CSV table of C-alpha atoms in Angstrom, one decimal:
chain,number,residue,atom,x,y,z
A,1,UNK,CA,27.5,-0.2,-22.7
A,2,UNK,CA,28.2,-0.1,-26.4
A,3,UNK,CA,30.4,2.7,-28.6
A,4,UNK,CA,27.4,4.5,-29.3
A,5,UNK,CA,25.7,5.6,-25.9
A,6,UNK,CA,26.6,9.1,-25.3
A,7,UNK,CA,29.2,9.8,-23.2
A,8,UNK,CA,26.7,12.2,-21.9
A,9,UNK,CA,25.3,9.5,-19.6
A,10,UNK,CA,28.3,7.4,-19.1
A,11,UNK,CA,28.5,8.1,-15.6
A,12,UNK,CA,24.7,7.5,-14.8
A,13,UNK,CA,23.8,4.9,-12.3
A,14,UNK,CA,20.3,3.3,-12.8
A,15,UNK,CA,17.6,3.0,-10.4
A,16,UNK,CA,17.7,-0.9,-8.7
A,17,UNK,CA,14.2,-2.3,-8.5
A,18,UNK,CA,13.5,-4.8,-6.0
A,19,UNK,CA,14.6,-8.1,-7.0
A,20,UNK,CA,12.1,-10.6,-9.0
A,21,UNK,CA,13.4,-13.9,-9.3
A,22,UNK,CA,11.7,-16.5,-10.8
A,23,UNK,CA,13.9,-19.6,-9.9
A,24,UNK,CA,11.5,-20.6,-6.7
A,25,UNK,CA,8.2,-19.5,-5.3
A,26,UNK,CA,8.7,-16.3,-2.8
A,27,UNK,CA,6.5,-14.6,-0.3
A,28,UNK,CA,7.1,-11.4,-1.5
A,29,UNK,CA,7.4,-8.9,0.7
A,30,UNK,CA,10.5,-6.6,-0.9
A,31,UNK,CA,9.2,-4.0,-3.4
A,32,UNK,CA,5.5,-2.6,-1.1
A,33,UNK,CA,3.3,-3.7,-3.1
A,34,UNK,CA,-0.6,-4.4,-1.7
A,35,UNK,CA,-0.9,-7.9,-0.8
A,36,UNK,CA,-4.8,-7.6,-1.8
A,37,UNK,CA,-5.7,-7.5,-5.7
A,38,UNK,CA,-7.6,-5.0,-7.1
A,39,UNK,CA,-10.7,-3.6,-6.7
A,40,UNK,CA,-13.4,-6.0,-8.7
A,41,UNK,CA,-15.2,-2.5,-10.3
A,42,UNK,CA,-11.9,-1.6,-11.2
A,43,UNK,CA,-10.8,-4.6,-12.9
A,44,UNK,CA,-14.1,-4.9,-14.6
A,45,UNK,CA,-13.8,-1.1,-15.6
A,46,UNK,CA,-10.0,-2.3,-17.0
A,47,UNK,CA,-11.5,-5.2,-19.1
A,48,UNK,CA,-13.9,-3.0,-20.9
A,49,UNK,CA,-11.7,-0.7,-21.4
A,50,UNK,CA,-9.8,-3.8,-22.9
A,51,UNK,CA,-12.7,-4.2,-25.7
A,52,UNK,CA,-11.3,-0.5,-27.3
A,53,UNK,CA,-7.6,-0.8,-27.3
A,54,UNK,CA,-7.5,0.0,-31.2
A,55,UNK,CA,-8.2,3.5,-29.7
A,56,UNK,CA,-5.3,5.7,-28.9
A,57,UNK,CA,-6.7,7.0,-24.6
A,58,UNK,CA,-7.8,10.8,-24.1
A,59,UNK,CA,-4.7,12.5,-23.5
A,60,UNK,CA,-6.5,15.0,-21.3
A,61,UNK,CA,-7.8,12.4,-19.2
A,62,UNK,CA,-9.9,14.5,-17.9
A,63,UNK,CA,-12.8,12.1,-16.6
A,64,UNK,CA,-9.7,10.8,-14.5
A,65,UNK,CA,-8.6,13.8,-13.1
A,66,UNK,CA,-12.3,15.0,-12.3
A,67,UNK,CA,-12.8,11.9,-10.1
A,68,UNK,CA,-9.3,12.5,-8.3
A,69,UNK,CA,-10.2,16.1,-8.4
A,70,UNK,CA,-13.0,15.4,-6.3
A,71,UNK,CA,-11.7,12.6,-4.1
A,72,UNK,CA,-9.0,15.4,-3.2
A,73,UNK,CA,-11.4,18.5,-2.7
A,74,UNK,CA,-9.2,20.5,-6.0
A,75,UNK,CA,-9.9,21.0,-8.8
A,76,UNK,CA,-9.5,19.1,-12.2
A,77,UNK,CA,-6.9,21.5,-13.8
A,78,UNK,CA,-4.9,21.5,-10.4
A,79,UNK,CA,-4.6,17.6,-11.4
A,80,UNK,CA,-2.0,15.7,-13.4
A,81,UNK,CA,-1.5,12.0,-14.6
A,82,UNK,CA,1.4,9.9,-15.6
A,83,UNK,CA,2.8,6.3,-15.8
A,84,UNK,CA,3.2,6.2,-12.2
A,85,UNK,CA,4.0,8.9,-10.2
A,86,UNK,CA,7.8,8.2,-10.8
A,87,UNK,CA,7.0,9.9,-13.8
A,88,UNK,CA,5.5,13.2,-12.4
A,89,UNK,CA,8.8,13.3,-10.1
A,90,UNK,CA,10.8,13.1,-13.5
A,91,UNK,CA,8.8,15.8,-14.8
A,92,UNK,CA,9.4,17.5,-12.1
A,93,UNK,CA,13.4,17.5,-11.9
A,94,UNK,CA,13.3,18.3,-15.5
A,95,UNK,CA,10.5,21.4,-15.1
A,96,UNK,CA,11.7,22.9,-11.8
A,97,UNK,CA,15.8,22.2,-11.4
A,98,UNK,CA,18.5,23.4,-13.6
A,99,UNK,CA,22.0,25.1,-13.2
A,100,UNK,CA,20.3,28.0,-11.0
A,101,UNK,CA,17.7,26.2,-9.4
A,102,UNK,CA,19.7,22.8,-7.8
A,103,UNK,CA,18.1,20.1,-6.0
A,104,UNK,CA,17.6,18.1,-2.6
A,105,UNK,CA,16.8,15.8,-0.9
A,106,UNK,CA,17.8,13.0,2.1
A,107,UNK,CA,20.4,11.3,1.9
A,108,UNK,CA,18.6,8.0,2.9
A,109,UNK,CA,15.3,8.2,1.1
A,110,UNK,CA,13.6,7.3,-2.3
A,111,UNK,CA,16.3,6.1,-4.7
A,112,UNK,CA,15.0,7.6,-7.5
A,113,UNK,CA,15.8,11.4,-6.9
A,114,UNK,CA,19.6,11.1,-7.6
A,115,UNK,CA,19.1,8.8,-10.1
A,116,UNK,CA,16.6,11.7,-11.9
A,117,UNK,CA,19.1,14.4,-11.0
A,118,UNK,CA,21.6,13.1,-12.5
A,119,UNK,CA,20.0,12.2,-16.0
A,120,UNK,CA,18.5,15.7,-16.1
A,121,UNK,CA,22.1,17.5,-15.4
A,122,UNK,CA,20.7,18.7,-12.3
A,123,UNK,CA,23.6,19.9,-9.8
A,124,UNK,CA,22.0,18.3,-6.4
A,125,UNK,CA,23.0,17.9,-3.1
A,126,UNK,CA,21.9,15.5,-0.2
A,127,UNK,CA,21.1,16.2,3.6
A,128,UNK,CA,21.8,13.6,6.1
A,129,UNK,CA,18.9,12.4,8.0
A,130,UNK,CA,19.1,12.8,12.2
A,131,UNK,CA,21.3,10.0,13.9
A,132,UNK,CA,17.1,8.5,14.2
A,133,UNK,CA,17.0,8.5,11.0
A,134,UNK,CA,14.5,11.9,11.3
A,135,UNK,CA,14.3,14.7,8.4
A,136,UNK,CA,15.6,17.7,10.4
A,137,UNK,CA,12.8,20.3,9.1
A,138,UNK,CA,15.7,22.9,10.4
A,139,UNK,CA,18.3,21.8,7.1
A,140,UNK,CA,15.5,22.1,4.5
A,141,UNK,CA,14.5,26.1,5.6
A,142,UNK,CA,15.5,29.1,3.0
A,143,UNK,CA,17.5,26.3,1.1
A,144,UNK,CA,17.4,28.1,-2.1
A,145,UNK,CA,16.9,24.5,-3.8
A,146,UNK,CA,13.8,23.1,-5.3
A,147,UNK,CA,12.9,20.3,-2.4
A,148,UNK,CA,12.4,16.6,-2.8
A,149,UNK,CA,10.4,15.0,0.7
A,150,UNK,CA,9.4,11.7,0.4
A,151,UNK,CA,6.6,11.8,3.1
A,152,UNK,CA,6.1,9.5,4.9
A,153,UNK,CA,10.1,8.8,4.3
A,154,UNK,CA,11.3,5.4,2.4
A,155,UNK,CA,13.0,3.3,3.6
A,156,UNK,CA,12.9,4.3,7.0
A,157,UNK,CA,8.5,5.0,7.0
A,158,UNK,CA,8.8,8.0,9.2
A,159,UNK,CA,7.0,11.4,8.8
A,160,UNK,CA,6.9,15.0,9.0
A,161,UNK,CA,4.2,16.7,10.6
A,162,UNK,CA,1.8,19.0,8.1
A,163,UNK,CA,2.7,21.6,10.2
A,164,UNK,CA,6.6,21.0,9.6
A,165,UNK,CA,6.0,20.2,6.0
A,166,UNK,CA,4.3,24.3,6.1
A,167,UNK,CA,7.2,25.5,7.9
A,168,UNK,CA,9.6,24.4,4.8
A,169,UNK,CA,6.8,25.6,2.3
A,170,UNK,CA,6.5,29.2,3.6
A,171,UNK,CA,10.6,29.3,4.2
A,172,UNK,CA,11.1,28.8,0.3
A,173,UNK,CA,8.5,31.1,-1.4
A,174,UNK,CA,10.7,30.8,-4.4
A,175,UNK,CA,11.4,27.5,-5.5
A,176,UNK,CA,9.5,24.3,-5.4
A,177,UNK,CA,8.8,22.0,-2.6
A,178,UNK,CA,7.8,18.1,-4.2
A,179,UNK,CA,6.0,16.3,-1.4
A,180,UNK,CA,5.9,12.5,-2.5
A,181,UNK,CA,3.1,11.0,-0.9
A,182,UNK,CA,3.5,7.2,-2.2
A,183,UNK,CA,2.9,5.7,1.2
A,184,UNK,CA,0.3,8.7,3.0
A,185,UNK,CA,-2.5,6.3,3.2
A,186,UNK,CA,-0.6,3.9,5.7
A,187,UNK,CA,-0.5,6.6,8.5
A,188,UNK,CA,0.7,9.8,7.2
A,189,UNK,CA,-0.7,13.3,6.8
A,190,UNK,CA,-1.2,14.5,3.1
A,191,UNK,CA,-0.2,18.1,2.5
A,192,UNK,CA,-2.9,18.5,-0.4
A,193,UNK,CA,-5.3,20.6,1.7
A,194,UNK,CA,-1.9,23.2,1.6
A,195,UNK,CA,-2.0,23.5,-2.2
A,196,UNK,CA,-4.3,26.8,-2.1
A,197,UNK,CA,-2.0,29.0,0.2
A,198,UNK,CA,1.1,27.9,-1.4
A,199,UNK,CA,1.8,28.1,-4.8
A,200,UNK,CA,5.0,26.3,-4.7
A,201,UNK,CA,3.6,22.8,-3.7
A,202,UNK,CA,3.8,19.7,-6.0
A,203,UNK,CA,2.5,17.0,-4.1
A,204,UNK,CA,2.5,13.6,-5.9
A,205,UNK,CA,0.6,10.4,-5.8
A,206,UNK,CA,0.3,6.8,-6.4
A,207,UNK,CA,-2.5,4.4,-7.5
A,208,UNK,CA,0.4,1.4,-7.2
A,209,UNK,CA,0.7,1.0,-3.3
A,210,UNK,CA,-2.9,1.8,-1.2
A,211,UNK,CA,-5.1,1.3,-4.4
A,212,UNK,CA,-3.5,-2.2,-5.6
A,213,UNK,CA,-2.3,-1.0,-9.1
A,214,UNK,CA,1.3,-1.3,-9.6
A,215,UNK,CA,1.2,-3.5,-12.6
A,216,UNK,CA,-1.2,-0.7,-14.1
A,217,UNK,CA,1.8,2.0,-13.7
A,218,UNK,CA,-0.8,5.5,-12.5
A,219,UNK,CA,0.6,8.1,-11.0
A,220,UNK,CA,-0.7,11.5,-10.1
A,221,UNK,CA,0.1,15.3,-9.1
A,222,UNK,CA,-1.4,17.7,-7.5
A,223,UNK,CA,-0.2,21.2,-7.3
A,224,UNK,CA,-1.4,24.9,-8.2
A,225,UNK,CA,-2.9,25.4,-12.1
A,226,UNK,CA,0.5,26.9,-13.3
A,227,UNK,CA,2.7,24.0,-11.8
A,228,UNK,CA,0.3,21.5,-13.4
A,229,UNK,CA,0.6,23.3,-16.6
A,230,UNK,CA,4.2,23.5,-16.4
A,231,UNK,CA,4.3,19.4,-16.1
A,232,UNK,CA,1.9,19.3,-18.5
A,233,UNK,CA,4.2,21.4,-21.2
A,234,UNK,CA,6.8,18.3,-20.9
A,235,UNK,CA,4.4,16.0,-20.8
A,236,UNK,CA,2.8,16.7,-24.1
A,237,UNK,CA,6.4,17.5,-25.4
A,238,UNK,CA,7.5,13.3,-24.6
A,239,UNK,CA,4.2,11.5,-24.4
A,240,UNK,CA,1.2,12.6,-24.2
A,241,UNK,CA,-0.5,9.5,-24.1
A,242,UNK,CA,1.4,8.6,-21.3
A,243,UNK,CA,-1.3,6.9,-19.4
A,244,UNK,CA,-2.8,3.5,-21.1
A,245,UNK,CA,-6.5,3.1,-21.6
A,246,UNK,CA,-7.4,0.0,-19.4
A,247,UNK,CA,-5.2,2.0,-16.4
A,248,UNK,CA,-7.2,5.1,-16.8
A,249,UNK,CA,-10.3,2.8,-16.6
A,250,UNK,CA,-8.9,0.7,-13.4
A,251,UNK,CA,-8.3,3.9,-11.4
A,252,UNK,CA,-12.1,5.0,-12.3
A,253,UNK,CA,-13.3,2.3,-10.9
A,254,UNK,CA,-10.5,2.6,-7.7
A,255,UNK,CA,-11.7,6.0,-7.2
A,256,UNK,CA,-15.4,4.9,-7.0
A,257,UNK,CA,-14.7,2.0,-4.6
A,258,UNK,CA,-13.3,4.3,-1.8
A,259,UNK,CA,-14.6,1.5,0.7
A,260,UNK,CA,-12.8,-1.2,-0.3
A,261,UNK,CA,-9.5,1.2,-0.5
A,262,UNK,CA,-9.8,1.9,2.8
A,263,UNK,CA,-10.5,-1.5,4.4
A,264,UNK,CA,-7.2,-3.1,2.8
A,265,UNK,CA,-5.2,0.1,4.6
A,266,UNK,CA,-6.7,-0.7,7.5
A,267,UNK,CA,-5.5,-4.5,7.3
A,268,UNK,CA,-2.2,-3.2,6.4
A,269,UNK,CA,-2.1,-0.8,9.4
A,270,UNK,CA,-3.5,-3.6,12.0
A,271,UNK,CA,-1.3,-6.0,10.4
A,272,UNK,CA,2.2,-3.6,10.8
A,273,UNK,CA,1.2,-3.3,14.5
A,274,UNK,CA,0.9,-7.0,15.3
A,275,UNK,CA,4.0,-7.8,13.0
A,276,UNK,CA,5.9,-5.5,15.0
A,277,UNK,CA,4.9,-6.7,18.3
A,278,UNK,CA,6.2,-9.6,17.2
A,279,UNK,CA,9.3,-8.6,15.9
A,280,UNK,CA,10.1,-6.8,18.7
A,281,UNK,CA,9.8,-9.7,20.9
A,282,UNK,CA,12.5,-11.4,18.7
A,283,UNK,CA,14.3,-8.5,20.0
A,284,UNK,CA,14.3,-6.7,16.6
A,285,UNK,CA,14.8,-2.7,16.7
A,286,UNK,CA,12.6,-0.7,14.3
A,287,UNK,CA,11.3,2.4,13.4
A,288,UNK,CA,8.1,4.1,13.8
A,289,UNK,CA,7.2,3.7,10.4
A,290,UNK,CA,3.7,4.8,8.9
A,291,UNK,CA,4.0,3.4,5.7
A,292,UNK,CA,3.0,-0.3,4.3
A,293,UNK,CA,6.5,-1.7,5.3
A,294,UNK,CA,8.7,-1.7,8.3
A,295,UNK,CA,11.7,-0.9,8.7
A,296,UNK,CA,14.1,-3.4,11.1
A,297,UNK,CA,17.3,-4.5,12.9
A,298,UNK,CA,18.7,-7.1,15.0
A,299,UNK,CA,21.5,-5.8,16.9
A,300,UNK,CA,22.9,-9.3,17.0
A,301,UNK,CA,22.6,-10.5,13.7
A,302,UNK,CA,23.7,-8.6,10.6
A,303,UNK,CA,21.0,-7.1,7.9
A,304,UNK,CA,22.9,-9.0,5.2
A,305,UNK,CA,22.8,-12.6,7.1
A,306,UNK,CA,19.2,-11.8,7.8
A,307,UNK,CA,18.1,-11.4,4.3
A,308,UNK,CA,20.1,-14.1,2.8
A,309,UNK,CA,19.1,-16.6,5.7
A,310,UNK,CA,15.3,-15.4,4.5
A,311,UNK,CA,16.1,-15.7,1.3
A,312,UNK,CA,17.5,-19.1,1.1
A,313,UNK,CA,13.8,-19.5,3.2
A,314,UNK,CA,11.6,-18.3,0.4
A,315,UNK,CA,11.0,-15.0,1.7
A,316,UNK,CA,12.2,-11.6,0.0
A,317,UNK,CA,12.6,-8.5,2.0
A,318,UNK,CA,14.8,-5.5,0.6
A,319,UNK,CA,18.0,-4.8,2.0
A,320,UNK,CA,20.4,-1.8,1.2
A,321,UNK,CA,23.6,-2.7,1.6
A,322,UNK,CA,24.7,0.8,2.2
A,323,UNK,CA,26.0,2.7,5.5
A,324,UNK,CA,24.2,3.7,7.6
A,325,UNK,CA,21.2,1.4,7.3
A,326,UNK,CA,23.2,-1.6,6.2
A,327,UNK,CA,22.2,-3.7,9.2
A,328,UNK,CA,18.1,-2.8,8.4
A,329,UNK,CA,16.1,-4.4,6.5
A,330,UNK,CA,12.9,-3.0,4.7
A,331,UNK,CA,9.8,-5.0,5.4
A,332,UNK,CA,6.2,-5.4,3.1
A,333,UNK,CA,3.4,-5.3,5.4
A,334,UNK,CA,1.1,-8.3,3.4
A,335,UNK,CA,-1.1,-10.7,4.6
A,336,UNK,CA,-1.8,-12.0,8.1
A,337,UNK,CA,-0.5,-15.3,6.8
A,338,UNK,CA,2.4,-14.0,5.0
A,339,UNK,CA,3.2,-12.0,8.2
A,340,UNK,CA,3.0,-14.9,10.4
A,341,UNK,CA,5.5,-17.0,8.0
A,342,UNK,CA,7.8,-14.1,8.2
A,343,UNK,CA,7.8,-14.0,11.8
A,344,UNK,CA,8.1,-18.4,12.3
A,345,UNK,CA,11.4,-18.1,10.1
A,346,UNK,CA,13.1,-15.0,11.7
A,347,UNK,CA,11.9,-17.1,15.2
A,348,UNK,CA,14.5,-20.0,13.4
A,349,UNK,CA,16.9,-18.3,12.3
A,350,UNK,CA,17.1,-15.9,15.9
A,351,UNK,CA,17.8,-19.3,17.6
A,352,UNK,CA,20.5,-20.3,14.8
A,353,UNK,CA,22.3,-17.1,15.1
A,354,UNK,CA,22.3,-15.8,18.4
């Protein structure tokens, strides 16, 4: 870092994104992403929108959040949007954590929280996950801390039940629970439906995994009117054209093509079943994940020597080399193709190390 960069930051440790090298051709299956492209209305939305980029985007977005009110049953002033929803969780440290108010969260989950905590000053603290690797639903009630639940849970893809997720929510009348929701379509129960009774509910969203949009960077909340507004204060206060004009018109035309949404979920959920049949009859260990990746171990072959040996085979996976998941490795569910590839090399390299 150079003499200028405040010492107030000196001790910050960045977010790692997955990996994207560009020195061979990879079957990418390391950072979630859909393996389908976009919807065809929404990339023809996106390049009409193209034809006015001279044009700074409503910062209201309100035609936006009146299609997402409406896909969600809420209404539009109970909706926010942001340059992905890494962004509302940023909002939401900053808005809802301080001195008084300190945060949570797993200790093996999204890798962001800390990172957010700890540019915002926010004293936080982190609960270890069940020897399964489980959220305990026990260790997050009357906390006194504003609550961060990736659900279902990265990198491990397990869940809490909605009626769990209500158990913490009514527990903690007085601070904030965030429910992230980045993965919900693969499997797991949204808590949206629960915004109405409880006022202290952020639940956020993302166009990037389910709806094929990471390179657009959209985001979303959902929450009470006073919560949104709350976001909405910081939001206007950094950027309040935070969310691009050809992104705004690819998730209108994602929101209108509901259909096609659904069918690649349902290839991804087919496709995680078959992949780990067939992982487990390579006598891989995995969790019960309900998300668009899986989440795996050899118990003869370390996680490290498994992602290298894949690696060196053209095929990225994500691997955390961090007790106690250092011998997993996290999984993207893509194509039945790229599935089947994935499953021939670990076949290989089973037989060369065991």
């Amino acid at each position: 870092m150079s003499r200028f960069f405040s010492k107030s930051h000196a001790a910050l440790t960045p977010y790692t994104p997955g990996e994207q090298p560009r020195n061979m051709k990879y079957i990418k299956l390391n950072t979630n992403e859909s393996p389908f492209p976009p919807s065809p209305l929404a990339v023809r939305m996106a390049s009409e929108a193209a034809k006015r980029l001279q044009l700074y985007p409503d910062p209201t977005l309100l035609e936006l959040r009146e299609a997402l009110a409406a896909r969600y049953g809420v209404l539009p002033d109970e909706v926010i949007l942001a340059n992905g929803s890494d962004e509302v969780l940023y909002f939401a440290f900053m808005a809802f954590c301080d001195d008084a108010h300190p945060a949570a969260f797993p200790d093996i989950t999204y890798g962001f929280y800390s990172v957010f905590a700890t540019l915002c000053r926010v004293p936080f603290r982190e609960i270890p996950l069940r020897e399964d690797f489980t959220v305990d639903p026990a260790d997050y009630i009357g906390t006194g801390d504003t609550l961060f639940l990736a659900n279902p849970n990265a990198p491990t893809g397990l869940t809490l039940s909605l009626r769990q997720i209500e158990e913490i929510l009514r527990s903690n009348p007085d601070r904030v629970v965030v429910v992230d929701e980045a993965y919900v379509d693969f499997g797991g129960e949204s808590a949206v439906s629960l915004i109405h009774r409880y006022d202290n509910l952020l639940v956020t969203g993302t166009f990037s995994k389910s709806r094929s949009m990471a390179g657009a960077r959209l985001g979303f909340g959902i929450a009470s009117s006073e919560l949104i507004r709350d976001l909405d204060t910081l939001r206007y206060s950094t950027n309040p054209y935070n969310v691009n004009r050809m992104s705004a018109a690819a998730g209108l035309g994602v929101l209108a093509d509901e259909a096609y949404t659904h069918k690649n979920c349902q290839t991804v959920i087919e496709n995680r079943a078959y992949t780990a049949k067939r992982l487990a009859e390579l006598g891989f260990l995995m969790t019960d994940s309900r998300a668009n990746f899986l989440f795996v171990k050899h118990p003869d072959i370390a996680g490290k020597t498994v992602y290298t040996a894949l690696k060196e085979r053209g095929i990225l996976v994500r691997h955390f080399d961090r007790d106690p998941i250092r011998d997993y490795n996290r999984i993207t569910v893509g194509t039945r193709e790229e599935m089947d590839a994935l499953i021939n090399t670990l076949s290989e390299i089973v037989r060369e190390q065991t």
